[in-house]
PDB file of C-alpha atoms in Angstrom:
ATOM      1  CA  UNK F   1       0.000   0.000   0.000  1.00 71.00           C
ATOM      2  CA  UNK F   2       1.357   3.389  -1.019  1.00 85.00           C
ATOM      3  CA  UNK F   3       0.640   5.963   1.646  1.00 92.00           C
ATOM      4  CA  UNK F   4      -1.070   9.196   0.614  1.00 95.00           C
ATOM      5  CA  UNK F   5      -2.791  12.163   2.207  1.00 96.00           C
ATOM      6  CA  UNK F   6      -6.434  13.011   1.543  1.00 97.00           C
ATOM      7  CA  UNK F   7      -7.553  16.633   1.392  1.00 97.00           C
ATOM      8  CA  UNK F   8     -10.936  18.137   0.545  1.00 98.00           C
ATOM      9  CA  UNK F   9     -11.123  21.309  -1.537  1.00 98.00           C
ATOM     10  CA  UNK F  10     -13.847  23.848  -0.810  1.00 97.00           C
ATOM     11  CA  UNK F  11     -13.387  25.992  -3.923  1.00 98.00           C
ATOM     12  CA  UNK F  12     -11.492  25.991  -7.207  1.00 98.00           C
ATOM     13  CA  UNK F  13      -8.913  28.349  -5.702  1.00 98.00           C
ATOM     14  CA  UNK F  14      -8.552  26.030  -2.718  1.00 97.00           C
ATOM     15  CA  UNK F  15      -8.097  23.022  -5.003  1.00 98.00           C
ATOM     16  CA  UNK F  16      -5.348  24.789  -6.939  1.00 98.00           C
ATOM     17  CA  UNK F  17      -3.620  25.830  -3.729  1.00 97.00           C
ATOM     18  CA  UNK F  18      -3.632  22.245  -2.455  1.00 96.00           C
ATOM     19  CA  UNK F  19      -2.200  21.057  -5.765  1.00 97.00           C
ATOM     20  CA  UNK F  20       0.563  23.656  -5.901  1.00 95.00           C
ATOM     21  CA  UNK F  21       4.030  22.485  -5.018  1.00 80.00           C
ATOM     22  CA  UNK F  22       3.232  18.763  -5.051  1.00 90.00           C
ATOM     23  CA  UNK F  23       3.886  17.197  -8.444  1.00 90.00           C
ATOM     24  CA  UNK F  24       2.503  13.852  -7.235  1.00 94.00           C
ATOM     25  CA  UNK F  25      -0.845  15.193  -5.975  1.00 97.00           C
ATOM     26  CA  UNK F  26      -3.962  14.270  -7.950  1.00 98.00           C
ATOM     27  CA  UNK F  27      -7.535  15.497  -8.024  1.00 98.00           C
ATOM     28  CA  UNK F  28     -10.190  12.855  -7.418  1.00 98.00           C
ATOM     29  CA  UNK F  29     -13.921  13.015  -8.156  1.00 98.00           C
ATOM     30  CA  UNK F  30     -15.560   9.726  -9.169  1.00 97.00           C
ATOM     31  CA  UNK F  31     -12.205   7.958  -9.208  1.00 97.00           C
ATOM     32  CA  UNK F  32     -13.354   5.377 -11.763  1.00 97.00           C
ATOM     33  CA  UNK F  33      -9.973   5.411 -13.551  1.00 97.00           C
ATOM     34  CA  UNK F  34      -7.578   6.782 -10.930  1.00 97.00           C
ATOM     35  CA  UNK F  35      -8.406   4.105  -8.370  1.00 96.00           C
ATOM     36  CA  UNK F  36      -7.721   1.401 -10.969  1.00 95.00           C
ATOM     37  CA  UNK F  37      -4.354   2.993 -11.702  1.00 97.00           C
ATOM     38  CA  UNK F  38      -3.537   3.089  -8.010  1.00 96.00           C
ATOM     39  CA  UNK F  39      -4.539  -0.539  -7.500  1.00 95.00           C
ATOM     40  CA  UNK F  40      -2.285  -1.611 -10.364  1.00 95.00           C
ATOM     41  CA  UNK F  41       0.620   0.459  -8.976  1.00 95.00           C
ATOM     42  CA  UNK F  42       0.667   2.606 -12.107  1.00 96.00           C
ATOM     43  CA  UNK F  43      -0.255   5.821 -10.268  1.00 96.00           C
ATOM     44  CA  UNK F  44       1.306   6.587  -6.883  1.00 96.00           C
ATOM     45  CA  UNK F  45      -0.102   9.933  -5.752  1.00 97.00           C
ATOM     46  CA  UNK F  46       1.252  11.418  -2.543  1.00 95.00           C
ATOM     47  CA  UNK F  47      -2.006  13.315  -2.018  1.00 97.00           C
ATOM     48  CA  UNK F  48      -5.559  12.948  -3.271  1.00 98.00           C
ATOM     49  CA  UNK F  49      -7.534  16.165  -3.414  1.00 98.00           C
ATOM     50  CA  UNK F  50     -11.285  15.533  -3.184  1.00 98.00           C
ATOM     51  CA  UNK F  51     -13.022  18.019  -5.491  1.00 98.00           C
ATOM     52  CA  UNK F  52     -16.534  16.591  -5.253  1.00 98.00           C
ATOM     53  CA  UNK F  53     -17.743  19.567  -3.192  1.00 97.00           C
ATOM     54  CA  UNK F  54     -16.762  22.212  -5.758  1.00 98.00           C
ATOM     55  CA  UNK F  55     -19.597  24.138  -7.486  1.00 98.00           C
ATOM     56  CA  UNK F  56     -18.961  22.485 -10.866  1.00 98.00           C
ATOM     57  CA  UNK F  57     -21.965  20.185 -11.221  1.00 98.00           C
ATOM     58  CA  UNK F  58     -24.361  22.361 -13.236  1.00 98.00           C
ATOM     59  CA  UNK F  59     -25.557  22.122 -16.833  1.00 98.00           C
ATOM     60  CA  UNK F  60     -26.478  25.628 -17.957  1.00 98.00           C
ATOM     61  CA  UNK F  61     -26.778  27.925 -20.947  1.00 97.00           C
ATOM     62  CA  UNK F  62     -23.504  28.714 -22.685  1.00 97.00           C
ATOM     63  CA  UNK F  63     -22.383  31.399 -25.069  1.00 92.00           C
ATOM     64  CA  UNK F  64     -24.159  31.879 -28.379  1.00 96.00           C
ATOM     65  CA  UNK F  65     -26.935  29.443 -27.596  1.00 97.00           C
ATOM     66  CA  UNK F  66     -24.607  26.619 -26.605  1.00 98.00           C
ATOM     67  CA  UNK F  67     -24.472  24.545 -23.420  1.00 98.00           C
ATOM     68  CA  UNK F  68     -21.957  24.671 -20.572  1.00 98.00           C
ATOM     69  CA  UNK F  69     -21.362  21.430 -18.663  1.00 98.00           C
ATOM     70  CA  UNK F  70     -19.666  21.562 -15.278  1.00 98.00           C
ATOM     71  CA  UNK F  71     -16.668  19.291 -14.809  1.00 98.00           C
ATOM     72  CA  UNK F  72     -18.368  17.408 -11.967  1.00 98.00           C
ATOM     73  CA  UNK F  73     -21.566  16.531 -13.828  1.00 98.00           C
ATOM     74  CA  UNK F  74     -21.780  12.743 -13.754  1.00 98.00           C
ATOM     75  CA  UNK F  75     -21.891  10.808 -16.997  1.00 98.00           C
ATOM     76  CA  UNK F  76     -25.328   9.454 -16.078  1.00 98.00           C
ATOM     77  CA  UNK F  77     -26.781  12.881 -15.298  1.00 98.00           C
ATOM     78  CA  UNK F  78     -25.315  14.291 -18.502  1.00 98.00           C
ATOM     79  CA  UNK F  79     -26.609  11.506 -20.749  1.00 98.00           C
ATOM     80  CA  UNK F  80     -30.156  11.842 -19.431  1.00 98.00           C
ATOM     81  CA  UNK F  81     -30.244  15.633 -19.116  1.00 98.00           C
ATOM     82  CA  UNK F  82     -33.156  16.982 -21.156  1.00 98.00           C
ATOM     83  CA  UNK F  83     -31.060  19.617 -22.957  1.00 98.00           C
ATOM     84  CA  UNK F  84     -28.412  17.056 -23.898  1.00 98.00           C
ATOM     85  CA  UNK F  85     -30.772  14.302 -25.027  1.00 97.00           C
ATOM     86  CA  UNK F  86     -32.806  16.731 -27.155  1.00 98.00           C
ATOM     87  CA  UNK F  87     -30.130  19.074 -28.532  1.00 98.00           C
ATOM     88  CA  UNK F  88     -27.006  16.879 -28.430  1.00 98.00           C
ATOM     89  CA  UNK F  89     -28.281  13.300 -28.730  1.00 98.00           C
ATOM     90  CA  UNK F  90     -24.976  12.246 -30.271  1.00 98.00           C
ATOM     91  CA  UNK F  91     -23.292  12.966 -26.923  1.00 98.00           C
ATOM     92  CA  UNK F  92     -26.001  11.216 -24.938  1.00 98.00           C
ATOM     93  CA  UNK F  93     -25.735   8.144 -27.136  1.00 98.00           C
ATOM     94  CA  UNK F  94     -21.938   7.995 -26.860  1.00 98.00           C
ATOM     95  CA  UNK F  95     -22.015   8.226 -23.067  1.00 98.00           C
ATOM     96  CA  UNK F  96     -24.575   5.437 -22.804  1.00 97.00           C
ATOM     97  CA  UNK F  97     -22.368   3.236 -24.990  1.00 97.00           C
ATOM     98  CA  UNK F  98     -19.590   3.422 -22.408  1.00 95.00           C
ATOM     99  CA  UNK F  99     -18.880   1.568 -19.173  1.00 94.00           C
ATOM    100  CA  UNK F 100     -21.788   0.350 -17.008  1.00 95.00           C
ATOM    101  CA  UNK F 101     -24.662   2.165 -15.255  1.00 96.00           C
ATOM    102  CA  UNK F 102     -22.799   1.968 -11.939  1.00 97.00           C
ATOM    103  CA  UNK F 103     -19.664   3.550 -13.397  1.00 97.00           C
ATOM    104  CA  UNK F 104     -21.647   6.209 -15.267  1.00 97.00           C
ATOM    105  CA  UNK F 105     -23.229   7.195 -11.963  1.00 98.00           C
ATOM    106  CA  UNK F 106     -19.760   7.892 -10.533  1.00 98.00           C
ATOM    107  CA  UNK F 107     -17.692   9.085 -13.494  1.00 98.00           C
ATOM    108  CA  UNK F 108     -17.436  12.844 -13.982  1.00 98.00           C
ATOM    109  CA  UNK F 109     -17.273  14.916 -17.150  1.00 98.00           C
ATOM    110  CA  UNK F 110     -13.818  16.268 -16.346  1.00 98.00           C
ATOM    111  CA  UNK F 111     -12.525  12.868 -15.324  1.00 98.00           C
ATOM    112  CA  UNK F 112     -13.764  11.318 -18.560  1.00 98.00           C
ATOM    113  CA  UNK F 113     -11.541  13.712 -20.517  1.00 98.00           C
ATOM    114  CA  UNK F 114      -8.532  12.617 -18.460  1.00 98.00           C
ATOM    115  CA  UNK F 115      -8.951   8.854 -18.800  1.00 97.00           C
ATOM    116  CA  UNK F 116      -5.702   7.047 -19.458  1.00 98.00           C
ATOM    117  CA  UNK F 117      -5.270   4.326 -22.048  1.00 98.00           C
ATOM    118  CA  UNK F 118      -6.359   0.767 -21.372  1.00 97.00           C
ATOM    119  CA  UNK F 119      -3.270  -0.639 -23.129  1.00 98.00           C
ATOM    120  CA  UNK F 120      -2.389  -3.803 -21.231  1.00 97.00           C
ATOM    121  CA  UNK F 121       1.339  -3.019 -21.311  1.00 98.00           C
ATOM    122  CA  UNK F 122       0.653   0.334 -19.648  1.00 98.00           C
ATOM    123  CA  UNK F 123      -1.274  -1.401 -16.858  1.00 97.00           C
ATOM    124  CA  UNK F 124       1.354  -4.110 -16.317  1.00 97.00           C
ATOM    125  CA  UNK F 125       4.023  -2.574 -14.087  1.00 94.00           C
ATOM    126  CA  UNK F 126       6.279  -5.551 -14.803  1.00 95.00           C
ATOM    127  CA  UNK F 127       6.679  -4.590 -18.473  1.00 97.00           C
ATOM    128  CA  UNK F 128       8.346  -1.575 -20.103  1.00 98.00           C
ATOM    129  CA  UNK F 129       6.064   1.255 -21.231  1.00 98.00           C
ATOM    130  CA  UNK F 130       7.086   4.668 -22.521  1.00 98.00           C
ATOM    131  CA  UNK F 131       3.794   6.124 -21.356  1.00 98.00           C
ATOM    132  CA  UNK F 132       4.340   4.909 -17.802  1.00 97.00           C
ATOM    133  CA  UNK F 133       8.141   5.233 -17.746  1.00 97.00           C
ATOM    134  CA  UNK F 134       9.513   7.390 -20.593  1.00 98.00           C
ATOM    135  CA  UNK F 135      12.453   5.815 -22.384  1.00 98.00           C
ATOM    136  CA  UNK F 136      11.738   2.265 -21.266  1.00 98.00           C
ATOM    137  CA  UNK F 137      10.316   1.090 -24.599  1.00 98.00           C
ATOM    138  CA  UNK F 138       7.007   0.125 -26.234  1.00 98.00           C
ATOM    139  CA  UNK F 139       6.521  -3.652 -26.240  1.00 98.00           C
ATOM    140  CA  UNK F 140       3.137  -3.254 -27.931  1.00 98.00           C
ATOM    141  CA  UNK F 141       4.815  -2.448 -31.252  1.00 98.00           C
ATOM    142  CA  UNK F 142       6.183  -5.989 -31.555  1.00 97.00           C
ATOM    143  CA  UNK F 143       3.870  -7.720 -29.101  1.00 98.00           C
ATOM    144  CA  UNK F 144       0.140  -8.377 -29.016  1.00 98.00           C
ATOM    145  CA  UNK F 145      -1.304  -5.213 -30.554  1.00 98.00           C
ATOM    146  CA  UNK F 146      -4.820  -6.083 -31.698  1.00 98.00           C
ATOM    147  CA  UNK F 147      -6.410  -3.179 -29.795  1.00 98.00           C
ATOM    148  CA  UNK F 148      -3.794  -0.577 -30.642  1.00 98.00           C
ATOM    149  CA  UNK F 149      -3.547   2.474 -32.882  1.00 99.00           C
ATOM    150  CA  UNK F 150      -3.615   2.567 -36.663  1.00 98.00           C
ATOM    151  CA  UNK F 151      -3.537   6.387 -36.954  1.00 98.00           C
ATOM    152  CA  UNK F 152      -1.256   9.030 -35.444  1.00 98.00           C
ATOM    153  CA  UNK F 153       0.992   6.595 -33.578  1.00 98.00           C
ATOM    154  CA  UNK F 154       4.742   6.979 -33.095  1.00 98.00           C
ATOM    155  CA  UNK F 155       7.762   4.774 -32.502  1.00 98.00           C
ATOM    156  CA  UNK F 156       7.334   5.601 -28.817  1.00 98.00           C
ATOM    157  CA  UNK F 157       3.677   4.631 -28.340  1.00 98.00           C
ATOM    158  CA  UNK F 158       0.781   2.937 -30.130  1.00 98.00           C
ATOM    159  CA  UNK F 159      -1.813   3.209 -27.343  1.00 98.00           C
ATOM    160  CA  UNK F 160      -5.371   4.392 -28.025  1.00 98.00           C
ATOM    161  CA  UNK F 161      -7.644   6.753 -26.140  1.00 98.00           C
ATOM    162  CA  UNK F 162     -10.451   4.854 -24.362  1.00 98.00           C
ATOM    163  CA  UNK F 163     -13.315   7.356 -24.000  1.00 98.00           C
ATOM    164  CA  UNK F 164     -16.634   7.177 -25.856  1.00 98.00           C
ATOM    165  CA  UNK F 165     -17.801  10.563 -24.616  1.00 98.00           C
ATOM    166  CA  UNK F 166     -14.708  12.287 -25.972  1.00 98.00           C
ATOM    167  CA  UNK F 167     -15.327  10.966 -29.487  1.00 98.00           C
ATOM    168  CA  UNK F 168     -18.705  12.704 -29.504  1.00 98.00           C
ATOM    169  CA  UNK F 169     -17.231  15.873 -27.989  1.00 98.00           C
ATOM    170  CA  UNK F 170     -14.641  15.939 -30.778  1.00 98.00           C
ATOM    171  CA  UNK F 171     -17.382  15.715 -33.403  1.00 98.00           C
ATOM    172  CA  UNK F 172     -19.381  18.436 -31.645  1.00 98.00           C
ATOM    173  CA  UNK F 173     -16.486  20.943 -31.545  1.00 98.00           C
ATOM    174  CA  UNK F 174     -16.517  21.235 -27.767  1.00 98.00           C
ATOM    175  CA  UNK F 175     -14.338  23.639 -25.804  1.00 98.00           C
ATOM    176  CA  UNK F 176     -12.622  22.707 -22.534  1.00 98.00           C
ATOM    177  CA  UNK F 177     -12.460  25.398 -19.850  1.00 98.00           C
ATOM    178  CA  UNK F 178      -9.636  25.165 -17.325  1.00 98.00           C
ATOM    179  CA  UNK F 179      -8.360  27.208 -14.413  1.00 98.00           C
ATOM    180  CA  UNK F 180      -4.852  27.554 -13.017  1.00 98.00           C
ATOM    181  CA  UNK F 181      -2.525  29.934 -11.178  1.00 97.00           C
ATOM    182  CA  UNK F 182      -2.214  32.039 -14.342  1.00 96.00           C
ATOM    183  CA  UNK F 183      -5.998  32.366 -14.637  1.00 98.00           C
ATOM    184  CA  UNK F 184      -8.694  30.815 -16.799  1.00 98.00           C
ATOM    185  CA  UNK F 185      -8.289  29.643 -20.370  1.00 98.00           C
ATOM    186  CA  UNK F 186     -10.278  27.802 -23.031  1.00 98.00           C
ATOM    187  CA  UNK F 187      -8.875  24.916 -25.086  1.00 98.00           C
ATOM    188  CA  UNK F 188     -10.460  23.793 -28.344  1.00 98.00           C
ATOM    189  CA  UNK F 189     -11.240  20.099 -28.093  1.00 98.00           C
ATOM    190  CA  UNK F 190      -9.086  19.322 -31.152  1.00 98.00           C
ATOM    191  CA  UNK F 191      -6.087  20.568 -29.175  1.00 98.00           C
ATOM    192  CA  UNK F 192      -6.894  19.127 -25.767  1.00 98.00           C
ATOM    193  CA  UNK F 193      -5.691  15.553 -26.320  1.00 98.00           C
ATOM    194  CA  UNK F 194      -2.274  14.991 -27.847  1.00 98.00           C
ATOM    195  CA  UNK F 195      -0.712  12.464 -30.189  1.00 98.00           C
ATOM    196  CA  UNK F 196       2.159  10.511 -28.578  1.00 98.00           C
ATOM    197  CA  UNK F 197       5.124  11.760 -30.608  1.00 98.00           C
ATOM    198  CA  UNK F 198       8.215  11.618 -28.414  1.00 98.00           C
ATOM    199  CA  UNK F 199       6.264  12.363 -25.211  1.00 98.00           C
ATOM    200  CA  UNK F 200       3.662   9.585 -24.878  1.00 98.00           C
ATOM    201  CA  UNK F 201       3.499  10.146 -21.114  1.00 98.00           C
ATOM    202  CA  UNK F 202       1.746  13.489 -21.774  1.00 98.00           C
ATOM    203  CA  UNK F 203      -1.863  12.821 -22.767  1.00 98.00           C
ATOM    204  CA  UNK F 204      -3.332  16.326 -22.825  1.00 98.00           C
ATOM    205  CA  UNK F 205      -2.496  20.023 -23.056  1.00 98.00           C
ATOM    206  CA  UNK F 206      -3.774  20.541 -19.494  1.00 98.00           C
ATOM    207  CA  UNK F 207      -0.901  21.928 -17.409  1.00 97.00           C
ATOM    208  CA  UNK F 208       0.031  20.000 -14.236  1.00 96.00           C
ATOM    209  CA  UNK F 209      -1.157  22.906 -12.090  1.00 97.00           C
ATOM    210  CA  UNK F 210      -4.554  23.361 -13.810  1.00 98.00           C
ATOM    211  CA  UNK F 211      -8.041  21.949 -13.223  1.00 98.00           C
ATOM    212  CA  UNK F 212     -10.865  21.385 -15.709  1.00 98.00           C
ATOM    213  CA  UNK F 213     -13.893  23.459 -14.742  1.00 98.00           C
ATOM    214  CA  UNK F 214     -16.310  22.942 -17.634  1.00 98.00           C
ATOM    215  CA  UNK F 215     -16.916  21.686 -21.154  1.00 98.00           C
ATOM    216  CA  UNK F 216     -18.856  23.947 -23.501  1.00 98.00           C
ATOM    217  CA  UNK F 217     -20.821  22.872 -26.559  1.00 98.00           C
ATOM    218  CA  UNK F 218     -21.695  25.167 -29.474  1.00 98.00           C
ATOM    219  CA  UNK F 219     -25.288  25.748 -30.512  1.00 98.00           C
ATOM    220  CA  UNK F 220     -25.123  23.224 -33.383  1.00 96.00           C
ATOM    221  CA  UNK F 221     -25.635  19.736 -32.032  1.00 98.00           C
ATOM    222  CA  UNK F 222     -26.545  17.773 -35.185  1.00 98.00           C
ATOM    223  CA  UNK F 223     -29.763  16.693 -33.502  1.00 98.00           C
ATOM    224  CA  UNK F 224     -31.460  16.100 -36.854  1.00 97.00           C
ATOM    225  CA  UNK F 225     -28.956  13.675 -38.363  1.00 98.00           C
ATOM    226  CA  UNK F 226     -26.519  11.883 -36.104  1.00 98.00           C
ATOM    227  CA  UNK F 227     -25.222   8.459 -35.177  1.00 98.00           C
ATOM    228  CA  UNK F 228     -22.794   6.889 -32.729  1.00 98.00           C
ATOM    229  CA  UNK F 229     -21.682   3.349 -33.476  1.00 98.00           C
ATOM    230  CA  UNK F 230     -19.316   1.412 -31.247  1.00 98.00           C
ATOM    231  CA  UNK F 231     -17.802  -1.862 -32.421  1.00 98.00           C
ATOM    232  CA  UNK F 232     -16.443  -3.986 -29.576  1.00 97.00           C
ATOM    233  CA  UNK F 233     -15.738  -7.584 -28.674  1.00 96.00           C
ATOM    234  CA  UNK F 234     -18.877  -7.958 -26.571  1.00 93.00           C
ATOM    235  CA  UNK F 235     -22.162  -6.107 -26.369  1.00 89.00           C
ATOM    236  CA  UNK F 236     -21.552  -4.212 -23.125  1.00 86.00           C
ATOM    237  CA  UNK F 237     -18.843  -2.963 -20.789  1.00 88.00           C
ATOM    238  CA  UNK F 238     -16.045  -3.192 -23.346  1.00 95.00           C
ATOM    239  CA  UNK F 239     -13.831  -0.567 -24.924  1.00 97.00           C
ATOM    240  CA  UNK F 240     -14.153   0.203 -28.621  1.00 98.00           C
ATOM    241  CA  UNK F 241     -12.148  -1.548 -31.288  1.00 98.00           C
ATOM    242  CA  UNK F 242     -13.560   1.174 -33.535  1.00 98.00           C
ATOM    243  CA  UNK F 243     -16.213   3.784 -32.822  1.00 98.00           C
ATOM    244  CA  UNK F 244     -17.666   6.527 -35.007  1.00 98.00           C
ATOM    245  CA  UNK F 245     -19.494   9.705 -34.025  1.00 98.00           C
ATOM    246  CA  UNK F 246     -21.170  11.251 -37.065  1.00 98.00           C
ATOM    247  CA  UNK F 247     -23.232  14.401 -37.482  1.00 98.00           C
ATOM    248  CA  UNK F 248     -24.645  15.781 -40.720  1.00 98.00           C
ATOM    249  CA  UNK F 249     -26.563  18.815 -41.881  1.00 98.00           C
ATOM    250  CA  UNK F 250     -28.492  18.227 -45.112  1.00 97.00           C
ATOM    251  CA  UNK F 251     -29.929  20.505 -47.757  1.00 97.00           C
ATOM    252  CA  UNK F 252     -32.347  18.179 -49.439  1.00 95.00           C
ATOM    253  CA  UNK F 253     -30.206  15.208 -50.371  1.00 96.00           C
ATOM    254  CA  UNK F 254     -26.952  17.187 -50.338  1.00 98.00           C
ATOM    255  CA  UNK F 255     -24.513  17.416 -47.428  1.00 98.00           C
ATOM    256  CA  UNK F 256     -24.027  21.003 -46.274  1.00 98.00           C
ATOM    257  CA  UNK F 257     -22.045  20.258 -43.100  1.00 98.00           C
ATOM    258  CA  UNK F 258     -20.380  17.164 -41.663  1.00 98.00           C
ATOM    259  CA  UNK F 259     -18.476  16.142 -38.554  1.00 98.00           C
ATOM    260  CA  UNK F 260     -17.007  12.674 -38.096  1.00 98.00           C
ATOM    261  CA  UNK F 261     -14.769  11.528 -35.240  1.00 99.00           C
ATOM    262  CA  UNK F 262     -13.299   8.077 -34.646  1.00 99.00           C
ATOM    263  CA  UNK F 263     -12.465   6.280 -31.416  1.00 98.00           C
ATOM    264  CA  UNK F 264     -10.359   3.196 -30.777  1.00 98.00           C
ATOM    265  CA  UNK F 265      -7.907   4.010 -33.581  1.00 98.00           C
ATOM    266  CA  UNK F 266      -5.539   6.659 -32.190  1.00 98.00           C
ATOM    267  CA  UNK F 267      -4.012   8.225 -29.090  1.00 98.00           C
ATOM    268  CA  UNK F 268      -6.811  10.828 -29.208  1.00 98.00           C
ATOM    269  CA  UNK F 269     -10.286  11.024 -30.747  1.00 98.00           C
ATOM    270  CA  UNK F 270      -9.477  11.163 -34.461  1.00 98.00           C
ATOM    271  CA  UNK F 271     -10.955  13.847 -36.676  1.00 98.00           C
ATOM    272  CA  UNK F 272      -9.707  15.041 -40.071  1.00 98.00           C
ATOM    273  CA  UNK F 273     -11.373  18.278 -41.124  1.00 98.00           C
ATOM    274  CA  UNK F 274      -9.683  18.266 -44.515  1.00 97.00           C
ATOM    275  CA  UNK F 275     -11.154  14.865 -45.292  1.00 98.00           C
ATOM    276  CA  UNK F 276     -14.579  16.087 -44.106  1.00 98.00           C
ATOM    277  CA  UNK F 277     -14.509  18.676 -46.881  1.00 98.00           C
ATOM    278  CA  UNK F 278     -14.840  15.792 -49.328  1.00 98.00           C
ATOM    279  CA  UNK F 279     -18.405  15.352 -48.071  1.00 98.00           C
ATOM    280  CA  UNK F 280     -19.527  18.968 -48.430  1.00 98.00           C
ATOM    281  CA  UNK F 281     -21.748  19.514 -51.458  1.00 98.00           C
ATOM    282  CA  UNK F 282     -21.873  15.807 -52.195  1.00 98.00           C
ATOM    283  CA  UNK F 283     -25.003  13.660 -52.291  1.00 98.00           C
ATOM    284  CA  UNK F 284     -25.709  11.903 -49.005  1.00 98.00           C
ATOM    285  CA  UNK F 285     -25.223   8.403 -50.330  1.00 98.00           C
ATOM    286  CA  UNK F 286     -23.002   5.363 -49.926  1.00 98.00           C
ATOM    287  CA  UNK F 287     -20.623   6.378 -52.705  1.00 98.00           C
ATOM    288  CA  UNK F 288     -19.860   9.712 -51.027  1.00 98.00           C
ATOM    289  CA  UNK F 289     -19.452   8.040 -47.645  1.00 98.00           C
ATOM    290  CA  UNK F 290     -17.142   5.358 -49.031  1.00 98.00           C
ATOM    291  CA  UNK F 291     -14.898   7.925 -50.742  1.00 98.00           C
ATOM    292  CA  UNK F 292     -14.676   9.866 -47.491  1.00 98.00           C
ATOM    293  CA  UNK F 293     -13.887   6.740 -45.460  1.00 98.00           C
ATOM    294  CA  UNK F 294     -11.139   5.767 -47.902  1.00 98.00           C
ATOM    295  CA  UNK F 295      -9.562   9.226 -47.603  1.00 98.00           C
ATOM    296  CA  UNK F 296      -9.839   9.284 -43.819  1.00 98.00           C
ATOM    297  CA  UNK F 297      -8.117   5.910 -43.442  1.00 98.00           C
ATOM    298  CA  UNK F 298      -5.529   6.454 -46.163  1.00 98.00           C
ATOM    299  CA  UNK F 299      -2.773   7.396 -43.628  1.00 98.00           C
ATOM    300  CA  UNK F 300      -3.412   4.305 -41.483  1.00 98.00           C
ATOM    301  CA  UNK F 301      -0.341   2.289 -40.493  1.00 98.00           C
ATOM    302  CA  UNK F 302      -1.424  -1.022 -39.004  1.00 98.00           C
ATOM    303  CA  UNK F 303       0.637  -3.289 -36.789  1.00 98.00           C
ATOM    304  CA  UNK F 304       0.921  -7.068 -36.955  1.00 98.00           C
ATOM    305  CA  UNK F 305      -2.456  -7.821 -35.351  1.00 98.00           C
ATOM    306  CA  UNK F 306      -4.710  -4.827 -36.041  1.00 98.00           C
ATOM    307  CA  UNK F 307      -4.846  -4.378 -39.809  1.00 98.00           C
ATOM    308  CA  UNK F 308      -8.482  -5.495 -39.595  1.00 98.00           C
ATOM    309  CA  UNK F 309      -9.278  -2.123 -38.004  1.00 98.00           C
ATOM    310  CA  UNK F 310      -8.832  -0.338 -41.334  1.00 98.00           C
ATOM    311  CA  UNK F 311     -11.626  -2.191 -43.090  1.00 98.00           C
ATOM    312  CA  UNK F 312     -13.706  -2.218 -39.921  1.00 98.00           C
ATOM    313  CA  UNK F 313     -13.375   1.552 -39.556  1.00 98.00           C
ATOM    314  CA  UNK F 314     -14.334   2.166 -43.179  1.00 98.00           C
ATOM    315  CA  UNK F 315     -17.446   0.012 -42.939  1.00 98.00           C
ATOM    316  CA  UNK F 316     -18.428   1.600 -39.626  1.00 98.00           C
ATOM    317  CA  UNK F 317     -18.045   5.115 -41.049  1.00 99.00           C
ATOM    318  CA  UNK F 318     -20.304   4.284 -44.000  1.00 98.00           C
ATOM    319  CA  UNK F 319     -22.826   2.660 -41.681  1.00 98.00           C
ATOM    320  CA  UNK F 320     -22.810   5.583 -39.226  1.00 98.00           C
ATOM    321  CA  UNK F 321     -23.258   8.200 -41.948  1.00 98.00           C
ATOM    322  CA  UNK F 322     -25.999   6.160 -43.599  1.00 98.00           C
ATOM    323  CA  UNK F 323     -27.801   5.874 -40.267  1.00 97.00           C
ATOM    324  CA  UNK F 324     -27.412   9.597 -39.689  1.00 98.00           C
ATOM    325  CA  UNK F 325     -29.129  10.313 -43.003  1.00 97.00           C
ATOM    326  CA  UNK F 326     -31.945   7.842 -42.475  1.00 96.00           C
ATOM    327  CA  UNK F 327     -32.158   8.388 -38.708  1.00 87.00           C
ATOM    328  CA  UNK F 328     -32.623   4.659 -38.175  1.00 60.00           C
ATOM    329  CA  UNK F 329     -33.307   3.231 -34.745  1.00 48.00           C
ATOM    330  CA  UNK F 330     -29.972   3.413 -32.900  1.00 48.00           C
ATOM    331  CA  UNK F 331     -28.560   0.429 -31.026  1.00 45.00           C
TER     332      UNK F 331
END
């Protein structure tokens, strides 16, 4: 058992003060990922700072007709919130595809953004892992790598991001609001999570002395034409091999706007805005969707055991976009 102190923050300023000066301190809300990391001896915080009493659990109107979601809103409350289910059903659907009801009751919005990979080498403290111990190596590259990345990976890391919610937030152009000693700042969701490069131990652009306070959604939620499809090894409580969050705006049978994000294929939710331009002005049909999927997956670099993800991702993209057009019953 690694000894640690437990403190309770009464305000955001108090939480930041407790964090300051202790590089091994960690915030804890639902703890659905952090406690796993501690049990597996991957995380060894010297102090846990309980932030569950901070005033960050509201869902309220945002700027320009959008929606602001407090960092402590639980996944369950967010998925079933009337504004989310009616205006941003893509987000609601993605959340409900993840974890289990018990975990969704505990997991927080801010914590979901900070989930660490479920790569089995990362969780096994007996093996090397550049994400856990920089410079030690990446055994996944030559080992069992069926669940690993096909896009945006590096020689240092081929892990994938595990969140379902974040895939939808990427498609919805969310903004992450954070607070730190230097003040408040907003981070576009595209820039919040990072590709591994030479620093796979750094998952996000959140500074070590900052805290997430809210996630903000723009007014456009693709509530008319959307789909979230998650392909996994079993029907529930499993992480995605491939997932697709798709939103479309249609002018008759022509695509006027499109947003597509992939999960299970990269170190961050994967979105390619240049490839999305291939859909604009095109008929909303299988041929357009297939051409887009081919372009989106063109840079893929599979490993020994995960080449199947390329074809799987393409088929899932076409299926998700087709469902978004037809607004079929989602499952």
